């Protein structure tokens, strides 16, 4: 999980089945990418919490300063932050 100040969590498009999606979690301060699977019906806020717990990320700021970011490297205007009150299935990933 990363801060919203320009860092990001990048989505993956590898679906294990119709209810799961694999997200590639980019942690810029560690310069690593972790792949994690989530149910598409989960809230974005719950996914952020699970990422924090699973990767043992130390958060020194408010959780609201962290989130999921879709980074379209080919079309930067298509990059955007995911709303924490929405589910993954809400987005066309």
C-alpha atoms as an extended CHARMM CRD file, in Angstrom:
* protein
*
        93  EXT
         1         1  UNK       CA              0.0000000000        0.0000000000        0.0000000000  PROA      1               0.0000000000
         2         2  UNK       CA              1.3710000000        3.3960000000       -0.8580000000  PROA      2               0.0000000000
         3         3  UNK       CA              0.6870000000        7.0690000000       -0.2840000000  PROA      3               0.0000000000
         4         4  UNK       CA             -1.4030000000        9.0490000000       -2.7340000000  PROA      4               0.0000000000
         5         5  UNK       CA              1.3830000000       11.5870000000       -3.2910000000  PROA      5               0.0000000000
         6         6  UNK       CA              2.3390000000       10.1730000000       -6.6730000000  PROA      6               0.0000000000
         7         7  UNK       CA              3.1530000000        6.6370000000       -5.6350000000  PROA      7               0.0000000000
         8         8  UNK       CA              0.8260000000        3.9110000000       -6.7310000000  PROA      8               0.0000000000
         9         9  UNK       CA             -0.5860000000        0.4290000000       -6.5660000000  PROA      9               0.0000000000
        10        10  UNK       CA             -0.9080000000       -0.9740000000      -10.0450000000  PROA      10              0.0000000000
        11        11  UNK       CA             -3.6180000000       -3.3470000000      -11.1510000000  PROA      11              0.0000000000
        12        12  UNK       CA             -3.0250000000       -6.6690000000      -12.8130000000  PROA      12              0.0000000000
        13        13  UNK       CA             -5.3090000000       -8.3120000000      -15.3210000000  PROA      13              0.0000000000
        14        14  UNK       CA             -4.6970000000      -11.9660000000      -14.4960000000  PROA      14              0.0000000000
        15        15  UNK       CA             -8.0190000000      -13.4510000000      -13.3970000000  PROA      15              0.0000000000
        16        16  UNK       CA             -7.9490000000      -16.7940000000      -11.5860000000  PROA      16              0.0000000000
        17        17  UNK       CA            -11.7000000000      -17.1700000000      -12.0480000000  PROA      17              0.0000000000
        18        18  UNK       CA            -14.8100000000      -15.0000000000      -12.3660000000  PROA      18              0.0000000000
        19        19  UNK       CA            -14.7070000000      -13.8890000000       -8.7220000000  PROA      19              0.0000000000
        20        20  UNK       CA            -11.0000000000      -13.3050000000       -8.2150000000  PROA      20              0.0000000000
        21        21  UNK       CA             -8.4940000000      -10.8710000000       -9.6570000000  PROA      21              0.0000000000
        22        22  UNK       CA             -4.7480000000      -10.6500000000       -9.2000000000  PROA      22              0.0000000000
        23        23  UNK       CA             -3.4160000000       -7.2040000000       -8.3280000000  PROA      23              0.0000000000
        24        24  UNK       CA              0.2290000000       -6.2710000000       -8.7160000000  PROA      24              0.0000000000
        25        25  UNK       CA              1.0740000000       -4.2000000000       -5.6420000000  PROA      25              0.0000000000
        26        26  UNK       CA              3.9360000000       -1.7750000000       -6.3020000000  PROA      26              0.0000000000
        27        27  UNK       CA              5.7940000000       -0.5590000000       -3.2190000000  PROA      27              0.0000000000
        28        28  UNK       CA              8.0580000000        2.2260000000       -4.4990000000  PROA      28              0.0000000000
        29        29  UNK       CA              9.9840000000        2.7700000000       -1.2670000000  PROA      29              0.0000000000
        30        30  UNK       CA             11.0450000000       -0.9210000000       -1.3730000000  PROA      30              0.0000000000
        31        31  UNK       CA             11.1840000000       -1.0140000000       -5.1960000000  PROA      31              0.0000000000
        32        32  UNK       CA              9.2760000000       -4.3210000000       -5.2710000000  PROA      32              0.0000000000
        33        33  UNK       CA              6.0360000000       -5.6330000000       -6.7650000000  PROA      33              0.0000000000
        34        34  UNK       CA              3.8810000000       -8.2020000000       -4.9440000000  PROA      34              0.0000000000
        35        35  UNK       CA              1.0300000000      -10.1090000000       -6.5940000000  PROA      35              0.0000000000
        36        36  UNK       CA             -2.0640000000      -10.7220000000       -4.4680000000  PROA      36              0.0000000000
        37        37  UNK       CA             -5.4790000000      -12.1630000000       -5.3110000000  PROA      37              0.0000000000
        38        38  UNK       CA             -8.7470000000      -10.5930000000       -4.1860000000  PROA      38              0.0000000000
        39        39  UNK       CA            -12.4430000000      -11.2610000000       -4.6030000000  PROA      39              0.0000000000
        40        40  UNK       CA            -13.8850000000       -8.7010000000       -7.0480000000  PROA      40              0.0000000000
        41        41  UNK       CA            -16.7690000000       -8.0560000000       -4.6270000000  PROA      41              0.0000000000
        42        42  UNK       CA            -14.4530000000       -6.6810000000       -1.9170000000  PROA      42              0.0000000000
        43        43  UNK       CA            -14.4590000000       -2.9860000000       -1.0750000000  PROA      43              0.0000000000
        44        44  UNK       CA            -11.3480000000       -1.0830000000       -2.1140000000  PROA      44              0.0000000000
        45        45  UNK       CA            -10.8810000000        0.0380000000        1.5120000000  PROA      45              0.0000000000
        46        46  UNK       CA            -10.9180000000       -3.6110000000        2.6860000000  PROA      46              0.0000000000
        47        47  UNK       CA             -8.3820000000       -4.5410000000        0.0210000000  PROA      47              0.0000000000
        48        48  UNK       CA             -6.0710000000       -1.7440000000        1.1860000000  PROA      48              0.0000000000
        49        49  UNK       CA             -6.3870000000       -3.0060000000        4.7590000000  PROA      49              0.0000000000
        50        50  UNK       CA             -5.6230000000       -6.5930000000        3.6650000000  PROA      50              0.0000000000
        51        51  UNK       CA             -2.5690000000       -5.4230000000        1.7280000000  PROA      51              0.0000000000
        52        52  UNK       CA             -1.3260000000       -3.5480000000        4.7730000000  PROA      52              0.0000000000
        53        53  UNK       CA             -1.7980000000       -6.6120000000        6.9900000000  PROA      53              0.0000000000
        54        54  UNK       CA             -0.3460000000       -9.1430000000        4.5340000000  PROA      54              0.0000000000
        55        55  UNK       CA              2.7290000000       -7.1520000000        3.5560000000  PROA      55              0.0000000000
        56        56  UNK       CA              3.2600000000       -5.8140000000        7.0820000000  PROA      56              0.0000000000
        57        57  UNK       CA              3.4430000000       -2.2570000000        5.8440000000  PROA      57              0.0000000000
        58        58  UNK       CA              4.1730000000        0.3080000000        8.5220000000  PROA      58              0.0000000000
        59        59  UNK       CA              1.8800000000        3.2600000000        8.0920000000  PROA      59              0.0000000000
        60        60  UNK       CA              3.0220000000        6.5290000000        9.5850000000  PROA      60              0.0000000000
        61        61  UNK       CA              0.1050000000        8.5190000000        8.1450000000  PROA      61              0.0000000000
        62        62  UNK       CA             -3.6820000000        8.2700000000        8.0640000000  PROA      62              0.0000000000
        63        63  UNK       CA             -5.0650000000        5.2740000000        6.1610000000  PROA      63              0.0000000000
        64        64  UNK       CA             -7.0600000000        7.7200000000        4.0290000000  PROA      64              0.0000000000
        65        65  UNK       CA             -3.7320000000        8.8250000000        2.5050000000  PROA      65              0.0000000000
        66        66  UNK       CA             -3.2760000000        5.3690000000        0.9380000000  PROA      66              0.0000000000
        67        67  UNK       CA             -5.1890000000        3.6550000000       -1.8300000000  PROA      67              0.0000000000
        68        68  UNK       CA             -5.3040000000        1.7130000000       -5.0710000000  PROA      68              0.0000000000
        69        69  UNK       CA             -4.2630000000        3.3980000000       -8.2970000000  PROA      69              0.0000000000
        70        70  UNK       CA             -4.8480000000        2.1460000000      -11.8310000000  PROA      70              0.0000000000
        71        71  UNK       CA             -1.7770000000        3.1040000000      -13.8320000000  PROA      71              0.0000000000
        72        72  UNK       CA             -2.2320000000        2.9400000000      -17.5980000000  PROA      72              0.0000000000
        73        73  UNK       CA              1.3430000000        3.3520000000      -18.8060000000  PROA      73              0.0000000000
        74        74  UNK       CA              0.2910000000        3.6460000000      -22.4540000000  PROA      74              0.0000000000
        75        75  UNK       CA             -2.3980000000        6.2860000000      -21.8590000000  PROA      75              0.0000000000
        76        76  UNK       CA             -1.6370000000        8.2870000000      -18.7220000000  PROA      76              0.0000000000
        77        77  UNK       CA             -4.9470000000       10.1510000000      -18.9680000000  PROA      77              0.0000000000
        78        78  UNK       CA             -6.6550000000        6.8190000000      -18.2580000000  PROA      78              0.0000000000
        79        79  UNK       CA             -4.8540000000        6.4170000000      -14.9020000000  PROA      79              0.0000000000
        80        80  UNK       CA             -6.9800000000        7.0120000000      -11.7990000000  PROA      80              0.0000000000
        81        81  UNK       CA             -7.4750000000        6.3530000000       -8.0810000000  PROA      81              0.0000000000
        82        82  UNK       CA            -10.0780000000        3.7830000000       -7.0200000000  PROA      82              0.0000000000
        83        83  UNK       CA            -12.8570000000        4.9760000000       -4.6990000000  PROA      83              0.0000000000
        84        84  UNK       CA            -12.4820000000        3.2170000000       -1.3020000000  PROA      84              0.0000000000
        85        85  UNK       CA            -16.2760000000        2.9030000000       -0.9760000000  PROA      85              0.0000000000
        86        86  UNK       CA            -16.5950000000        0.9360000000       -4.2620000000  PROA      86              0.0000000000
        87        87  UNK       CA            -15.8960000000       -2.7220000000       -5.0190000000  PROA      87              0.0000000000
        88        88  UNK       CA            -13.4250000000       -4.0120000000       -7.5960000000  PROA      88              0.0000000000
        89        89  UNK       CA            -16.2960000000       -5.2990000000       -9.7350000000  PROA      89              0.0000000000
        90        90  UNK       CA            -17.4910000000       -1.6730000000      -10.0960000000  PROA      90              0.0000000000
        91        91  UNK       CA            -14.4320000000       -0.9790000000      -12.2480000000  PROA      91              0.0000000000
        92        92  UNK       CA            -13.8310000000       -2.4980000000      -15.6790000000  PROA      92              0.0000000000
        93        93  UNK       CA            -10.4930000000       -4.1210000000      -14.8830000000  PROA      93              0.0000000000
